[in-house]
Amino acid sequence: MTVLHHPTRWLLFVLILTVLSAVSTLQADAQQAPPFDPATVPPPESPPSALSGVPIYMEDCAPCHGATGESDGRVVGDLPAPPPPFADPTTTWATSPAEYFHVTKYGRLEKLMPPWGNSLSDEEIWQAIAYARSLHTTPGIVDAGGDLYSRNCASCHGESGAGDGPEATGDEPDFGDVSAMILVSD
């Protein structure tokens, strides 16, 4: 009796082929992140907090990107190329928070960046991104930026950035509109 003529063995053979085909399809789908579309990125419920992102970043991002964002994490030597150094302002200069959210959620498997969307909530991803994007600055730079804003921007954009300064024309963006600001790069 051959394997293909015995009904139980034939059924088992077909079942194994079906499972292998399904696993292969799932693996192919898992490797294909959807293309970046800003309209599909869910905005954070409130402005993300870099401070809230510290523990998430340290646990999930620092092994590759490094604790201070220098791309010197403990596993960098195992990667084909170092990950983006968040401590370098040019890394985040032209990339919007929405783009970083997309990459973090869906990954870049070709660069060994894992997708975090299965283990982190959208809010946790936003917090981690806020911290990562803060690594290229210092309190002194933040204070200098605040002074610069007060002197040159607040008259139109308002003290809180709502576009309601005494010299506002009505065309100023509301910097507090999280849905709009996640689409703007540095």
mmCIF file of N, CA and C in Angstrom, residues 21-35 105-107 109 115 118:
data_model
loop_
_atom_site.group_PDB
_atom_site.id
_atom_site.type_symbol
_atom_site.label_atom_id
_atom_site.label_comp_id
_atom_site.label_asym_id
_atom_site.label_seq_id
_atom_site.Cartn_x
_atom_site.Cartn_y
_atom_site.Cartn_z
ATOM 1 N N SER A 21 1.325 25.995 3.804
ATOM 2 C CA SER A 21 0.935 27.081 2.915
ATOM 3 C C SER A 21 0.420 28.274 3.714
ATOM 4 N N ALA A 22 -0.398 28.011 4.733
ATOM 5 C CA ALA A 22 -0.945 29.087 5.565
ATOM 6 C C ALA A 22 0.167 29.798 6.326
ATOM 7 N N VAL A 23 1.123 29.045 6.890
ATOM 8 C CA VAL A 23 2.242 29.652 7.612
ATOM 9 C C VAL A 23 3.076 30.500 6.664
ATOM 10 N N SER A 24 3.332 30.007 5.478
ATOM 11 C CA SER A 24 4.104 30.753 4.493
ATOM 12 C C SER A 24 3.405 32.066 4.130
ATOM 13 N N THR A 25 2.097 32.010 3.953
ATOM 14 C CA THR A 25 1.324 33.215 3.636
ATOM 15 C C THR A 25 1.362 34.205 4.792
ATOM 16 N N LEU A 26 1.212 33.730 6.024
ATOM 17 C CA LEU A 26 1.255 34.611 7.196
ATOM 18 C C LEU A 26 2.624 35.273 7.328
ATOM 19 N N GLN A 27 3.695 34.513 7.095
ATOM 20 C CA GLN A 27 5.030 35.091 7.177
ATOM 21 C C GLN A 27 5.226 36.149 6.105
ATOM 22 N N ALA A 28 4.750 35.904 4.908
ATOM 23 C CA ALA A 28 4.876 36.894 3.827
ATOM 24 C C ALA A 28 4.087 38.151 4.167
ATOM 25 N N ASP A 29 2.874 37.981 4.711
ATOM 26 C CA ASP A 29 2.063 39.138 5.098
ATOM 27 C C ASP A 29 2.724 39.917 6.226
ATOM 28 N N ALA A 30 3.320 39.220 7.184
ATOM 29 C CA ALA A 30 3.950 39.878 8.326
ATOM 30 C C ALA A 30 5.142 40.716 7.892
ATOM 31 N N GLN A 31 5.793 40.335 6.811
ATOM 32 C CA GLN A 31 6.963 41.059 6.350
ATOM 33 C C GLN A 31 6.590 42.273 5.510
ATOM 34 N N GLN A 32 5.354 42.381 5.111
ATOM 35 C CA GLN A 32 4.919 43.487 4.277
ATOM 36 C C GLN A 32 4.178 44.533 5.110
ATOM 37 N N ALA A 33 4.886 45.562 5.519
ATOM 38 C CA ALA A 33 4.232 46.654 6.230
ATOM 39 C C ALA A 33 3.404 47.443 5.222
ATOM 40 N N PRO A 34 2.274 47.967 5.645
ATOM 41 C CA PRO A 34 1.508 48.791 4.716
ATOM 42 C C PRO A 34 2.309 50.043 4.359
ATOM 43 N N PRO A 35 2.097 50.596 3.197
ATOM 44 C CA PRO A 35 2.816 51.830 2.841
ATOM 45 C C PRO A 35 2.407 52.961 3.786
ATOM 46 N N LYS A 105 5.471 51.120 14.603
ATOM 47 C CA LYS A 105 4.348 50.181 14.685
ATOM 48 C C LYS A 105 4.524 48.994 13.750
ATOM 49 N N TYR A 106 4.945 49.245 12.508
ATOM 50 C CA TYR A 106 5.008 48.190 11.498
ATOM 51 C C TYR A 106 6.411 47.651 11.234
ATOM 52 N N GLY A 107 7.427 48.331 11.729
ATOM 53 C CA GLY A 107 8.791 47.865 11.570
ATOM 54 C C GLY A 107 9.369 48.130 10.198
ATOM 55 N N LEU A 109 11.584 45.450 8.524
ATOM 56 C CA LEU A 109 12.242 44.156 8.658
ATOM 57 C C LEU A 109 13.509 44.042 7.813
ATOM 58 N N PRO A 115 8.522 45.163 14.215
ATOM 59 C CA PRO A 115 7.260 45.888 14.400
ATOM 60 C C PRO A 115 6.856 45.815 15.873
ATOM 61 N N ASN A 118 2.419 44.925 17.865
ATOM 62 C CA ASN A 118 1.802 43.784 18.541
ATOM 63 C C ASN A 118 2.099 43.745 20.028
#
